[in-house]
mmCIF file of C-alpha atoms in Angstrom:
data_model
loop_
_atom_site.group_PDB
_atom_site.id
_atom_site.type_symbol
_atom_site.label_atom_id
_atom_site.label_comp_id
_atom_site.label_asym_id
_atom_site.label_seq_id
_atom_site.Cartn_x
_atom_site.Cartn_y
_atom_site.Cartn_z
ATOM 1 C CA MET Y 1 59.706 113.018 115.882
ATOM 2 C CA SER Y 2 62.416 115.580 114.961
ATOM 3 C CA GLU Y 3 62.921 116.806 111.405
ATOM 4 C CA GLN Y 4 66.375 115.169 111.323
ATOM 5 C CA THR Y 5 64.935 111.813 112.412
ATOM 6 C CA GLN Y 6 62.218 112.084 109.754
ATOM 7 C CA GLN Y 7 64.825 112.811 107.066
ATOM 8 C CA GLN Y 8 66.925 109.823 108.149
ATOM 9 C CA GLY Y 9 63.860 107.582 108.133
ATOM 10 C CA THR Y 10 62.985 108.714 104.612
ATOM 11 C CA SER Y 11 66.577 108.112 103.506
ATOM 12 C CA GLN Y 12 66.583 104.581 104.924
ATOM 13 C CA ALA Y 13 63.324 103.704 103.151
ATOM 14 C CA ARG Y 14 64.700 104.513 99.706
ATOM 15 C CA ARG Y 15 65.508 101.658 97.368
ATOM 16 C CA VAL Y 16 69.106 101.701 96.100
ATOM 17 C CA VAL Y 17 69.867 99.872 92.854
ATOM 18 C CA VAL Y 18 73.512 99.309 91.933
ATOM 19 C CA VAL Y 19 74.277 98.456 88.292
ATOM 20 C CA GLY Y 20 77.484 96.477 87.900
ATOM 21 C CA ALA Y 21 78.642 93.554 90.059
ATOM 22 C CA GLY Y 22 82.401 94.131 89.907
ATOM 23 C CA MET Y 23 84.530 95.627 92.662
ATOM 24 C CA ALA Y 24 82.901 99.088 92.552
ATOM 25 C CA GLY Y 25 79.352 97.753 92.595
ATOM 26 C CA VAL Y 26 79.936 95.143 95.290
ATOM 27 C CA GLN Y 27 81.813 97.586 97.506
ATOM 28 C CA THR Y 28 79.043 100.181 97.137
ATOM 29 C CA ALA Y 29 76.440 97.691 98.341
ATOM 30 C CA VAL Y 30 78.685 96.558 101.213
ATOM 31 C CA ALA Y 31 79.581 100.148 102.184
ATOM 32 C CA LEU Y 32 75.901 101.065 102.414
ATOM 33 C CA ARG Y 33 75.361 98.307 104.972
ATOM 34 C CA GLU Y 34 78.597 99.079 106.830
ATOM 35 C CA GLN Y 35 77.555 102.714 107.157
ATOM 36 C CA GLY Y 36 74.153 101.783 108.535
ATOM 37 C CA PHE Y 37 71.799 101.913 105.562
ATOM 38 C CA THR Y 38 68.829 99.610 106.245
ATOM 39 C CA GLY Y 39 66.723 100.158 103.125
ATOM 40 C CA PRO Y 40 66.524 97.716 100.200
ATOM 41 C CA VAL Y 41 69.700 97.282 98.127
ATOM 42 C CA THR Y 42 69.732 95.463 94.777
ATOM 43 C CA LEU Y 43 72.957 94.584 92.950
ATOM 44 C CA ILE Y 44 72.515 93.925 89.231
ATOM 45 C CA GLY Y 45 75.199 92.178 87.175
ATOM 46 C CA ALA Y 46 75.307 91.315 83.482
ATOM 47 C CA GLU Y 47 77.316 88.120 84.046
ATOM 48 C CA PRO Y 48 75.698 85.002 85.542
ATOM 49 C CA HIS Y 49 78.670 84.292 87.824
ATOM 50 C CA GLN Y 50 78.811 85.070 91.506
ATOM 51 C CA PRO Y 51 80.467 88.543 91.739
ATOM 52 C CA TYR Y 52 84.249 88.216 91.467
ATOM 53 C CA ASP Y 53 87.474 90.198 91.612
ATOM 54 C CA ARG Y 54 89.282 90.839 88.314
ATOM 55 C CA PRO Y 55 93.041 91.146 89.109
ATOM 56 C CA PRO Y 56 93.474 87.391 89.785
ATOM 57 C CA LEU Y 57 92.163 86.623 86.270
ATOM 58 C CA SER Y 58 95.524 87.494 84.705
ATOM 59 C CA LYS Y 59 97.416 85.536 87.352
ATOM 60 C CA ALA Y 60 96.031 82.749 89.555
ATOM 61 C CA VAL Y 61 92.866 81.956 87.572
ATOM 62 C CA LEU Y 62 94.626 82.062 84.211
ATOM 63 C CA LEU Y 63 97.392 79.738 85.376
ATOM 64 C CA GLY Y 64 94.950 77.305 86.974
ATOM 65 C CA LYS Y 65 96.094 78.100 90.518
ATOM 66 C CA ALA Y 66 92.526 79.125 91.419
ATOM 67 C CA GLU Y 67 89.160 78.180 89.936
ATOM 68 C CA ASN Y 68 87.652 81.626 90.412
ATOM 69 C CA SER Y 69 88.070 84.837 92.382
ATOM 70 C CA ALA Y 70 84.607 85.255 93.881
ATOM 71 C CA PHE Y 71 84.308 87.968 96.526
ATOM 72 C CA GLU Y 72 84.066 86.619 100.061
ATOM 73 C CA VAL Y 73 80.869 88.535 100.754
ATOM 74 C CA ASP Y 74 77.785 87.004 102.359
ATOM 75 C CA PHE Y 75 75.180 88.889 100.348
ATOM 76 C CA GLU Y 76 72.318 87.063 102.015
ATOM 77 C CA ALA Y 77 73.493 87.965 105.515
ATOM 78 C CA LEU Y 78 73.847 91.603 104.413
ATOM 79 C CA ASP Y 79 70.359 91.515 102.897
ATOM 80 C CA ILE Y 80 71.670 92.519 99.473
ATOM 81 C CA GLU Y 81 69.515 91.242 96.631
ATOM 82 C CA LEU Y 82 71.573 89.808 93.767
ATOM 83 C CA ALA Y 83 70.148 89.989 90.249
ATOM 84 C CA LEU Y 84 72.756 88.303 88.051
ATOM 85 C CA GLY Y 85 72.723 87.606 84.318
ATOM 86 C CA ARG Y 86 70.671 90.765 83.742
ATOM 87 C CA GLU Y 87 72.222 93.243 81.337
ATOM 88 C CA ALA Y 88 71.265 96.884 81.799
ATOM 89 C CA LEU Y 89 69.767 98.417 78.657
ATOM 90 C CA GLY Y 90 68.921 101.971 79.657
ATOM 91 C CA VAL Y 91 67.799 104.434 82.318
ATOM 92 C CA ARG Y 92 64.630 106.530 82.398
ATOM 93 C CA PRO Y 93 65.278 109.102 85.134
ATOM 94 C CA ALA Y 94 61.839 110.715 84.825
ATOM 95 C CA ASP Y 95 60.245 107.363 85.714
ATOM 96 C CA ARG Y 96 63.046 106.349 88.094
ATOM 97 C CA GLU Y 97 63.397 103.048 86.285
ATOM 98 C CA LEU Y 98 66.316 101.003 85.042
ATOM 99 C CA ASP Y 99 65.589 98.955 81.923
ATOM 100 C CA THR Y 100 67.091 95.456 81.857
ATOM 101 C CA GLU Y 101 66.821 92.375 79.648
ATOM 102 C CA THR Y 102 64.143 90.977 81.907
ATOM 103 C CA GLY Y 103 62.140 94.156 82.397
ATOM 104 C CA PRO Y 104 62.248 97.466 84.257
ATOM 105 C CA VAL Y 105 63.628 97.829 87.791
ATOM 106 C CA PRO Y 106 62.359 100.770 89.862
ATOM 107 C CA TYR Y 107 64.816 102.750 91.970
ATOM 108 C CA ASP Y 108 64.939 105.700 94.321
ATOM 109 C CA VAL Y 109 68.728 105.976 94.110
ATOM 110 C CA LEU Y 110 70.758 104.500 91.245
ATOM 111 C CA VAL Y 111 74.501 103.809 91.308
ATOM 112 C CA LEU Y 112 76.303 103.267 88.006
ATOM 113 C CA ALA Y 113 79.251 100.889 88.436
ATOM 114 C CA THR Y 114 79.443 99.142 85.053
ATOM 115 C CA GLY Y 115 83.220 99.468 84.757
ATOM 116 C CA ALA Y 116 85.097 99.416 81.475
ATOM 117 C CA GLU Y 117 85.105 97.117 78.468
ATOM 118 C CA PRO Y 118 88.144 96.136 76.391
ATOM 119 C CA ILE Y 119 88.803 97.799 73.059
ATOM 120 C CA THR Y 120 88.781 95.213 70.288
ATOM 121 C CA LEU Y 121 91.282 95.034 67.445
ATOM 122 C CA PRO Y 122 89.487 96.110 64.258
ATOM 123 C CA GLY Y 123 88.825 93.242 61.890
ATOM 124 C CA THR Y 124 89.251 90.514 64.494
ATOM 125 C CA GLU Y 125 85.743 90.339 65.965
ATOM 126 C CA GLY Y 126 84.648 86.712 65.837
ATOM 127 C CA VAL Y 127 87.974 85.469 64.423
ATOM 128 C CA PRO Y 128 88.875 82.078 65.970
ATOM 129 C CA GLY Y 129 91.875 82.169 68.262
ATOM 130 C CA VAL Y 130 91.610 85.882 69.084
ATOM 131 C CA HIS Y 131 91.024 86.564 72.777
ATOM 132 C CA LEU Y 132 90.402 89.382 75.223
ATOM 133 C CA LEU Y 133 91.112 89.124 78.954
ATOM 134 C CA ARG Y 134 88.488 90.960 80.961
ATOM 135 C CA THR Y 135 86.026 88.428 82.347
ATOM 136 C CA LEU Y 136 86.085 85.073 84.102
ATOM 137 C CA ASP Y 137 84.850 83.432 80.894
ATOM 138 C CA ASP Y 138 87.765 85.054 79.003
ATOM 139 C CA ALA Y 139 90.252 83.602 81.499
ATOM 140 C CA GLU Y 140 88.679 80.150 81.272
ATOM 141 C CA ARG Y 141 88.891 80.221 77.469
ATOM 142 C CA LEU Y 142 92.553 81.224 77.655
ATOM 143 C CA ARG Y 143 93.609 78.687 80.263
ATOM 144 C CA PRO Y 144 93.808 75.752 77.758
ATOM 145 C CA VAL Y 145 95.932 77.952 75.459
ATOM 146 C CA LEU Y 146 98.575 78.157 78.169
ATOM 147 C CA VAL Y 147 98.260 74.492 79.125
ATOM 148 C CA ARG Y 148 98.942 73.470 75.503
ATOM 149 C CA GLN Y 149 101.835 75.955 75.305
ATOM 150 C CA HIS Y 150 100.693 77.566 72.084
ATOM 151 C CA ASP Y 151 102.737 80.251 70.349
ATOM 152 C CA VAL Y 152 101.043 83.397 71.633
ATOM 153 C CA VAL Y 153 100.980 86.896 70.145
ATOM 154 C CA VAL Y 154 100.015 89.662 72.559
ATOM 155 C CA VAL Y 155 98.833 92.866 70.908
ATOM 156 C CA GLY Y 156 99.630 95.799 73.183
ATOM 157 C CA ALA Y 157 102.456 96.312 75.696
ATOM 158 C CA GLY Y 158 100.378 98.061 78.334
ATOM 159 C CA TRP Y 159 99.696 96.823 81.856
ATOM 160 C CA ILE Y 160 97.358 93.971 80.901
ATOM 161 C CA GLY Y 161 99.538 92.922 77.942
ATOM 162 C CA ALA Y 162 102.611 92.695 80.161
ATOM 163 C CA GLU Y 163 100.742 90.738 82.828
ATOM 164 C CA PHE Y 164 99.392 88.231 80.327
ATOM 165 C CA ALA Y 165 102.812 87.886 78.652
ATOM 166 C CA THR Y 166 104.253 87.172 82.104
ATOM 167 C CA ALA Y 167 101.707 84.405 82.746
ATOM 168 C CA ALA Y 168 102.204 82.924 79.267
ATOM 169 C CA ARG Y 169 105.973 82.761 79.705
ATOM 170 C CA GLU Y 170 105.514 81.169 83.131
ATOM 171 C CA ALA Y 171 103.344 78.529 81.433
ATOM 172 C CA GLY Y 172 106.081 77.818 78.876
ATOM 173 C CA CYS Y 173 104.556 79.520 75.833
ATOM 174 C CA ALA Y 174 106.580 81.272 73.150
ATOM 175 C CA VAL Y 175 105.440 84.902 73.422
ATOM 176 C CA THR Y 176 105.665 87.779 70.970
ATOM 177 C CA VAL Y 177 104.366 91.167 72.076
ATOM 178 C CA VAL Y 178 103.415 93.603 69.310
ATOM 179 C CA GLU Y 179 103.256 97.288 70.243
ATOM 180 C CA ALA Y 180 102.430 100.166 67.878
ATOM 181 C CA ALA Y 181 104.352 102.724 69.965
ATOM 182 C CA ASP Y 182 108.124 102.874 70.331
ATOM 183 C CA ARG Y 183 108.095 101.491 73.895
ATOM 184 C CA PRO Y 184 105.939 99.620 76.387
ATOM 185 C CA LEU Y 185 103.461 101.569 78.531
ATOM 186 C CA ALA Y 186 103.639 104.486 76.105
ATOM 187 C CA GLY Y 187 100.213 105.747 77.119
ATOM 188 C CA ALA Y 188 100.940 105.565 80.844
ATOM 189 C CA LEU Y 189 104.526 106.651 81.441
ATOM 190 C CA PRO Y 190 107.026 109.083 79.891
ATOM 191 C CA ALA Y 191 109.687 107.580 77.626
ATOM 192 C CA GLU Y 192 112.592 107.955 80.054
ATOM 193 C CA VAL Y 193 110.713 105.860 82.631
ATOM 194 C CA ALA Y 194 109.187 103.275 80.283
ATOM 195 C CA VAL Y 195 112.264 102.579 78.113
ATOM 196 C CA PRO Y 196 114.173 100.732 80.897
ATOM 197 C CA MET Y 197 111.228 98.342 81.138
ATOM 198 C CA THR Y 198 111.853 97.201 77.558
ATOM 199 C CA ALA Y 199 114.665 94.919 78.755
ATOM 200 C CA TRP Y 200 112.254 93.046 81.021
ATOM 201 C CA TYR Y 201 110.677 91.357 78.000
ATOM 202 C CA ALA Y 202 113.946 89.971 76.645
ATOM 203 C CA ASP Y 203 115.062 88.915 80.120
ATOM 204 C CA SER Y 204 111.908 86.798 80.417
ATOM 205 C CA GLY Y 205 112.310 85.273 76.958
ATOM 206 C CA ALA Y 206 109.469 87.268 75.369
ATOM 207 C CA ASP Y 207 109.986 88.954 71.982
ATOM 208 C CA LEU Y 208 108.885 92.614 72.115
ATOM 209 C CA ARG Y 209 108.322 94.261 68.731
ATOM 210 C CA THR Y 210 107.764 97.999 68.951
ATOM 211 C CA ARG Y 211 106.600 100.355 66.166
ATOM 212 C CA ALA Y 212 104.676 97.351 64.840
ATOM 213 C CA ARG Y 213 101.021 97.323 63.833
ATOM 214 C CA VAL Y 214 98.785 94.361 63.057
ATOM 215 C CA ALA Y 215 97.562 94.334 59.468
ATOM 216 C CA ARG Y 216 95.425 91.208 59.853
ATOM 217 C CA VAL Y 217 95.121 87.914 61.666
ATOM 218 C CA GLU Y 218 95.258 84.717 59.594
ATOM 219 C CA PRO Y 219 94.907 81.087 60.710
ATOM 220 C CA GLY Y 220 98.074 80.394 62.693
ATOM 221 C CA ALA Y 221 99.701 83.775 62.156
ATOM 222 C CA VAL Y 222 99.566 87.517 62.749
ATOM 223 C CA VAL Y 223 100.540 89.618 59.735
ATOM 224 C CA LEU Y 224 102.183 92.932 60.586
ATOM 225 C CA ASP Y 225 101.979 96.101 58.509
ATOM 226 C CA ASP Y 226 105.517 95.555 57.179
ATOM 227 C CA GLY Y 227 104.392 92.231 55.698
ATOM 228 C CA SER Y 228 106.175 90.034 58.239
ATOM 229 C CA GLN Y 229 104.335 87.126 59.843
ATOM 230 C CA VAL Y 230 104.438 86.024 63.470
ATOM 231 C CA PRO Y 231 103.360 82.441 64.336
ATOM 232 C CA ALA Y 232 100.250 82.537 66.510
ATOM 233 C CA GLY Y 233 98.347 79.643 67.979
ATOM 234 C CA ALA Y 234 96.449 82.314 69.883
ATOM 235 C CA VAL Y 235 96.222 86.109 69.850
ATOM 236 C CA VAL Y 236 95.480 88.108 72.990
ATOM 237 C CA VAL Y 237 94.417 91.729 72.515
ATOM 238 C CA GLY Y 238 95.260 94.226 75.252
ATOM 239 C CA ILE Y 239 95.078 97.655 73.635
ATOM 240 C CA GLY Y 240 93.072 99.444 76.292
ATOM 241 C CA ALA Y 241 89.575 99.786 77.652
ATOM 242 C CA ARG Y 242 86.733 102.275 77.469
ATOM 243 C CA PRO Y 243 83.963 103.026 79.974
ATOM 244 C CA ALA Y 244 81.052 100.605 79.547
ATOM 245 C CA THR Y 245 78.435 103.333 79.144
ATOM 246 C CA ALA Y 246 76.999 102.987 75.622
ATOM 247 C CA TRP Y 247 73.788 101.725 77.223
ATOM 248 C CA LEU Y 248 73.252 105.177 78.794
ATOM 249 C CA THR Y 249 72.650 106.871 75.425
ATOM 250 C CA GLY Y 250 69.463 108.897 75.561
ATOM 251 C CA SER Y 251 69.232 108.802 79.349
ATOM 252 C CA GLY Y 252 70.181 112.431 79.865
ATOM 253 C CA ILE Y 253 73.151 111.378 82.026
ATOM 254 C CA GLU Y 254 76.069 113.514 80.848
ATOM 255 C CA LEU Y 255 79.058 111.682 79.397
ATOM 256 C CA GLY Y 256 82.591 112.930 78.794
ATOM 257 C CA PRO Y 257 84.928 112.763 75.775
ATOM 258 C CA HIS Y 258 85.977 109.187 76.550
ATOM 259 C CA GLY Y 259 82.406 108.023 77.059
ATOM 260 C CA GLU Y 260 82.781 108.190 80.825
ATOM 261 C CA VAL Y 261 80.031 109.381 83.149
ATOM 262 C CA LEU Y 262 80.855 112.899 84.319
ATOM 263 C CA ALA Y 263 80.545 112.762 88.096
ATOM 264 C CA ASP Y 264 81.106 115.651 90.476
ATOM 265 C CA ASP Y 265 83.417 115.619 93.496
ATOM 266 C CA ARG Y 266 80.783 113.698 95.450
ATOM 267 C CA LEU Y 267 80.390 111.174 92.618
ATOM 268 C CA ARG Y 268 76.927 112.483 91.685
ATOM 269 C CA THR Y 269 75.965 112.508 88.005
ATOM 270 C CA SER Y 270 74.101 115.231 86.108
ATOM 271 C CA VAL Y 271 70.812 113.497 86.982
ATOM 272 C CA PRO Y 272 69.372 113.706 90.527
ATOM 273 C CA ASP Y 273 69.838 110.637 92.737
ATOM 274 C CA VAL Y 274 72.119 108.910 90.238
ATOM 275 C CA TYR Y 275 75.752 108.295 91.243
ATOM 276 C CA ALA Y 276 78.676 106.857 89.274
ATOM 277 C CA VAL Y 277 81.774 105.123 90.618
ATOM 278 C CA GLY Y 278 84.780 103.128 89.417
ATOM 279 C CA ASP Y 279 86.062 102.676 85.861
ATOM 280 C CA CYS Y 280 82.942 104.081 84.209
ATOM 281 C CA ALA Y 281 83.210 107.561 85.755
ATOM 282 C CA SER Y 282 85.545 110.542 85.933
ATOM 283 C CA PHE Y 283 85.638 113.061 88.762
ATOM 284 C CA PRO Y 284 87.251 116.461 89.353
ATOM 285 C CA SER Y 285 90.348 116.308 91.560
ATOM 286 C CA GLY Y 286 91.053 119.366 93.667
ATOM 287 C CA ARG Y 287 94.427 117.844 94.506
ATOM 288 C CA TYR Y 288 95.523 117.718 90.864
ATOM 289 C CA GLY Y 289 93.373 120.462 89.375
ATOM 290 C CA GLU Y 290 91.907 118.319 86.615
ATOM 291 C CA ARG Y 291 89.312 115.652 85.964
ATOM 292 C CA LEU Y 292 90.591 112.091 86.492
ATOM 293 C CA LEU Y 293 89.419 108.897 84.794
ATOM 294 C CA ILE Y 294 91.056 106.000 86.637
ATOM 295 C CA HIS Y 295 90.819 102.395 85.410
ATOM 296 C CA HIS Y 296 92.331 100.726 88.448
ATOM 297 C CA TRP Y 297 91.239 98.460 91.283
ATOM 298 C CA ASP Y 298 91.918 100.863 94.156
ATOM 299 C CA ASN Y 299 89.603 103.513 92.697
ATOM 300 C CA ALA Y 300 86.821 100.904 92.565
ATOM 301 C CA LEU Y 301 87.545 100.059 96.208
ATOM 302 C CA GLN Y 302 87.724 103.617 97.598
ATOM 303 C CA GLY Y 303 84.995 105.439 95.672
ATOM 304 C CA PRO Y 304 82.067 103.366 96.997
ATOM 305 C CA ARG Y 305 82.627 104.647 100.533
ATOM 306 C CA THR Y 306 82.063 108.194 99.306
ATOM 307 C CA VAL Y 307 78.967 107.153 97.350
ATOM 308 C CA ALA Y 308 77.478 105.380 100.373
ATOM 309 C CA ALA Y 309 78.174 108.330 102.674
ATOM 310 C CA ASN Y 310 76.477 110.743 100.294
ATOM 311 C CA ILE Y 311 73.467 108.465 99.797
ATOM 312 C CA LEU Y 312 72.985 108.351 103.558
ATOM 313 C CA GLY Y 313 73.408 112.128 103.654
ATOM 314 C CA GLU Y 314 74.868 112.184 107.135
ATOM 315 C CA THR Y 315 78.162 113.684 105.924
ATOM 316 C CA ASP Y 316 79.169 115.746 102.911
ATOM 317 C CA ALA Y 317 81.874 113.432 101.580
ATOM 318 C CA VAL Y 318 84.201 114.685 98.834
ATOM 319 C CA TYR Y 319 86.128 112.186 96.702
ATOM 320 C CA ASP Y 320 89.722 113.230 95.981
ATOM 321 C CA PRO Y 321 92.029 110.235 96.473
ATOM 322 C CA VAL Y 322 95.676 109.757 95.658
ATOM 323 C CA PRO Y 323 95.336 107.261 92.773
ATOM 324 C CA TYR Y 324 97.126 103.964 93.311
ATOM 325 C CA PHE Y 325 97.682 100.755 91.377
ATOM 326 C CA TRP Y 326 100.084 97.861 91.105
ATOM 327 C CA SER Y 327 101.176 95.356 88.481
ATOM 328 C CA GLU Y 328 103.138 92.125 88.685
ATOM 329 C CA GLN Y 329 105.160 91.550 85.538
ATOM 330 C CA PHE Y 330 108.275 89.605 84.598
ATOM 331 C CA GLY Y 331 109.189 88.898 88.227
ATOM 332 C CA ARG Y 332 108.835 92.522 89.313
ATOM 333 C CA PHE Y 333 106.313 94.194 91.590
ATOM 334 C CA VAL Y 334 105.465 97.607 90.116
ATOM 335 C CA GLN Y 335 103.478 100.163 92.122
ATOM 336 C CA TYR Y 336 102.336 103.663 91.276
ATOM 337 C CA ALA Y 337 100.740 106.372 93.404
ATOM 338 C CA GLY Y 338 99.572 109.845 92.397
ATOM 339 C CA HIS Y 339 99.232 111.566 89.039
ATOM 340 C CA HIS Y 340 102.300 112.922 87.261
ATOM 341 C CA ALA Y 341 100.815 114.897 84.355
ATOM 342 C CA SER Y 342 101.482 118.331 85.871
ATOM 343 C CA ALA Y 343 104.906 117.552 87.370
ATOM 344 C CA ASP Y 344 107.808 119.880 86.596
ATOM 345 C CA ARG Y 345 110.655 117.687 87.842
ATOM 346 C CA LEU Y 346 111.556 114.000 87.839
ATOM 347 C CA VAL Y 347 113.946 112.446 90.376
ATOM 348 C CA TRP Y 348 115.393 108.929 90.111
ATOM 349 C CA ARG Y 349 116.064 106.756 93.139
ATOM 350 C CA GLY Y 350 118.337 103.906 92.140
ATOM 351 C CA ASP Y 351 119.533 102.407 88.856
ATOM 352 C CA PRO Y 352 116.690 101.543 86.433
ATOM 353 C CA SER Y 353 118.760 98.673 85.021
ATOM 354 C CA GLY Y 354 118.769 97.055 88.465
ATOM 355 C CA PRO Y 355 116.116 94.972 90.202
ATOM 356 C CA SER Y 356 114.697 97.791 92.342
ATOM 357 C CA TRP Y 357 114.330 101.525 91.776
ATOM 358 C CA SER Y 358 111.856 104.354 92.049
ATOM 359 C CA VAL Y 359 110.929 107.519 90.201
ATOM 360 C CA CYS Y 360 109.491 110.567 91.947
ATOM 361 C CA TRP Y 361 107.599 113.365 90.230
ATOM 362 C CA LEU Y 362 107.587 116.814 91.845
ATOM 363 C CA ARG Y 363 105.569 119.956 91.229
ATOM 364 C CA GLU Y 364 106.952 123.073 92.891
ATOM 365 C CA ASP Y 365 109.028 120.737 95.078
ATOM 366 C CA ARG Y 366 105.962 118.861 96.311
ATOM 367 C CA LEU Y 367 105.728 115.118 95.650
ATOM 368 C CA VAL Y 368 102.778 114.463 93.301
ATOM 369 C CA ALA Y 369 103.483 110.936 92.013
ATOM 370 C CA LEU Y 370 105.790 107.989 92.487
ATOM 371 C CA LEU Y 371 106.553 104.770 90.590
ATOM 372 C CA ALA Y 372 108.268 102.052 92.626
ATOM 373 C CA VAL Y 373 109.775 98.872 91.188
ATOM 374 C CA GLY Y 374 110.548 96.399 93.949
ATOM 375 C CA ARG Y 375 110.576 99.184 96.556
ATOM 376 C CA PRO Y 376 107.286 98.875 98.462
ATOM 377 C CA ARG Y 377 108.556 101.028 101.334
ATOM 378 C CA ASP Y 378 109.095 103.924 98.931
ATOM 379 C CA LEU Y 379 105.532 103.513 97.733
ATOM 380 C CA ALA Y 380 104.014 103.368 101.227
ATOM 381 C CA GLN Y 381 105.917 106.405 102.455
ATOM 382 C CA GLY Y 382 105.502 108.292 99.183
ATOM 383 C CA ARG Y 383 101.746 107.843 99.153
ATOM 384 C CA ARG Y 384 101.488 109.451 102.587
ATOM 385 C CA LEU Y 385 103.760 112.314 101.511
ATOM 386 C CA ILE Y 386 101.614 112.923 98.420
ATOM 387 C CA GLU Y 387 98.476 113.001 100.562
ATOM 388 C CA ALA Y 388 100.139 115.531 102.872
ATOM 389 C CA GLY Y 389 101.338 117.745 99.979
ATOM 390 C CA GLN Y 390 104.794 117.599 101.508
ATOM 391 C CA GLU Y 391 107.689 119.658 100.094
ATOM 392 C CA MET Y 392 110.737 117.526 99.361
ATOM 393 C CA ASP Y 393 114.491 118.012 99.246
ATOM 394 C CA GLY Y 394 115.341 116.918 95.715
ATOM 395 C CA ASP Y 395 118.980 116.071 96.491
ATOM 396 C CA ALA Y 396 118.030 113.955 99.499
ATOM 397 C CA LEU Y 397 115.258 112.337 97.495
ATOM 398 C CA ALA Y 398 117.779 111.109 94.907
ATOM 399 C CA ASP Y 399 119.613 109.005 97.498
ATOM 400 C CA PRO Y 400 117.990 105.526 97.288
ATOM 401 C CA ALA Y 401 119.491 104.569 100.660
ATOM 402 C CA ARG Y 402 117.632 107.386 102.383
ATOM 403 C CA PRO Y 403 114.029 106.697 103.423
ATOM 404 C CA LEU Y 404 111.577 108.920 101.583
ATOM 405 C CA LYS Y 405 110.110 110.175 104.834
ATOM 406 C CA ASN Y 406 113.579 111.565 105.703
ATOM 407 C CA ALA Y 407 113.916 113.421 102.393
ATOM 408 C CA THR Y 408 111.451 116.194 103.176
ATOM 409 C CA ALA Y 409 112.470 119.839 102.851
ATOM 410 C CA ALA Y 410 113.423 121.801 105.936
ATOM 411 C CA PRO Y 411 110.672 124.153 107.184
ATOM 412 C CA ARG Y 412 110.981 127.634 105.725
#
């Protein structure tokens, strides 16, 4: 038997335990099988439900158009052991054991995929009528609120706040959105891009109140810091999320300033044979020259392939994607690709007061990010151009009638 064959045999005999049964965890387990791993794989989830996808919660599940969003994965056929309703409590790397509610679980390789958890509004924990929207149980608790067409106050005009406000208006609820910043999506987009989106709320019949903070929640009302009261049969909090990693305290696994697991460019943690993927981890991007922490579905879909490849050890896979996400809000399909923080130029394609337009961010004439509203072709072409590091002709780029792929700079 050759040394390579012996190494592969040893690799296949290792037991892989994946903590977290959301998209990142499920896709890691599936990717291991797809890439030929034959050793034992255990998928551990804190919730008792069959593993499910989260994006439909704020749309089809919430509006009663679907009962759930369970992944169409035959775990039994893939020989993936499911251990559901078991919350992870800690990791002891020296013993190679994961501590759970029902006892320790031994591992040879551990994958952390516990995602992110919503940030709660201080003073509202346990207050009746105050909701989060992160889990299937959250969506099921909120569904009757929409059926009864309660007056709803949404705290936070970020992506999730806008998506819930959209669903609530579709259900016929009176909706008020309270945002502490001066515009929606203040933490995600620059003012000149986010301000045009303000009109979307009024167009849909939702009342957007910016520069407004919640002082307290009372029965039937939200009291703002200026003393005004907003009627509220229900309050939905969407003020952000943080990596669900508090349970790793004392494990020796290095965490970053946002509580995220610090993974390297192969999604390995600071502890041997422990990987981290999805919303709970950041990674260094050679493409953008900084560490990225991405709380979006596509990252949880793409990262597992890199993790699986590195566990198998047959390739040296580096993770450096072009980030991508989408949002459906107020009748508009919004897509974003890339990372615009280091851009030195912004180019508009189309009128932001119209139904479809795009924004391109350039750095040294190379496309680094793109936001497309109702222009999926721009997004598809732009994503490929970002991946290629293509130089662009800024004047040609500004013509919305010109395909992005035909707006590249002439060779020098």
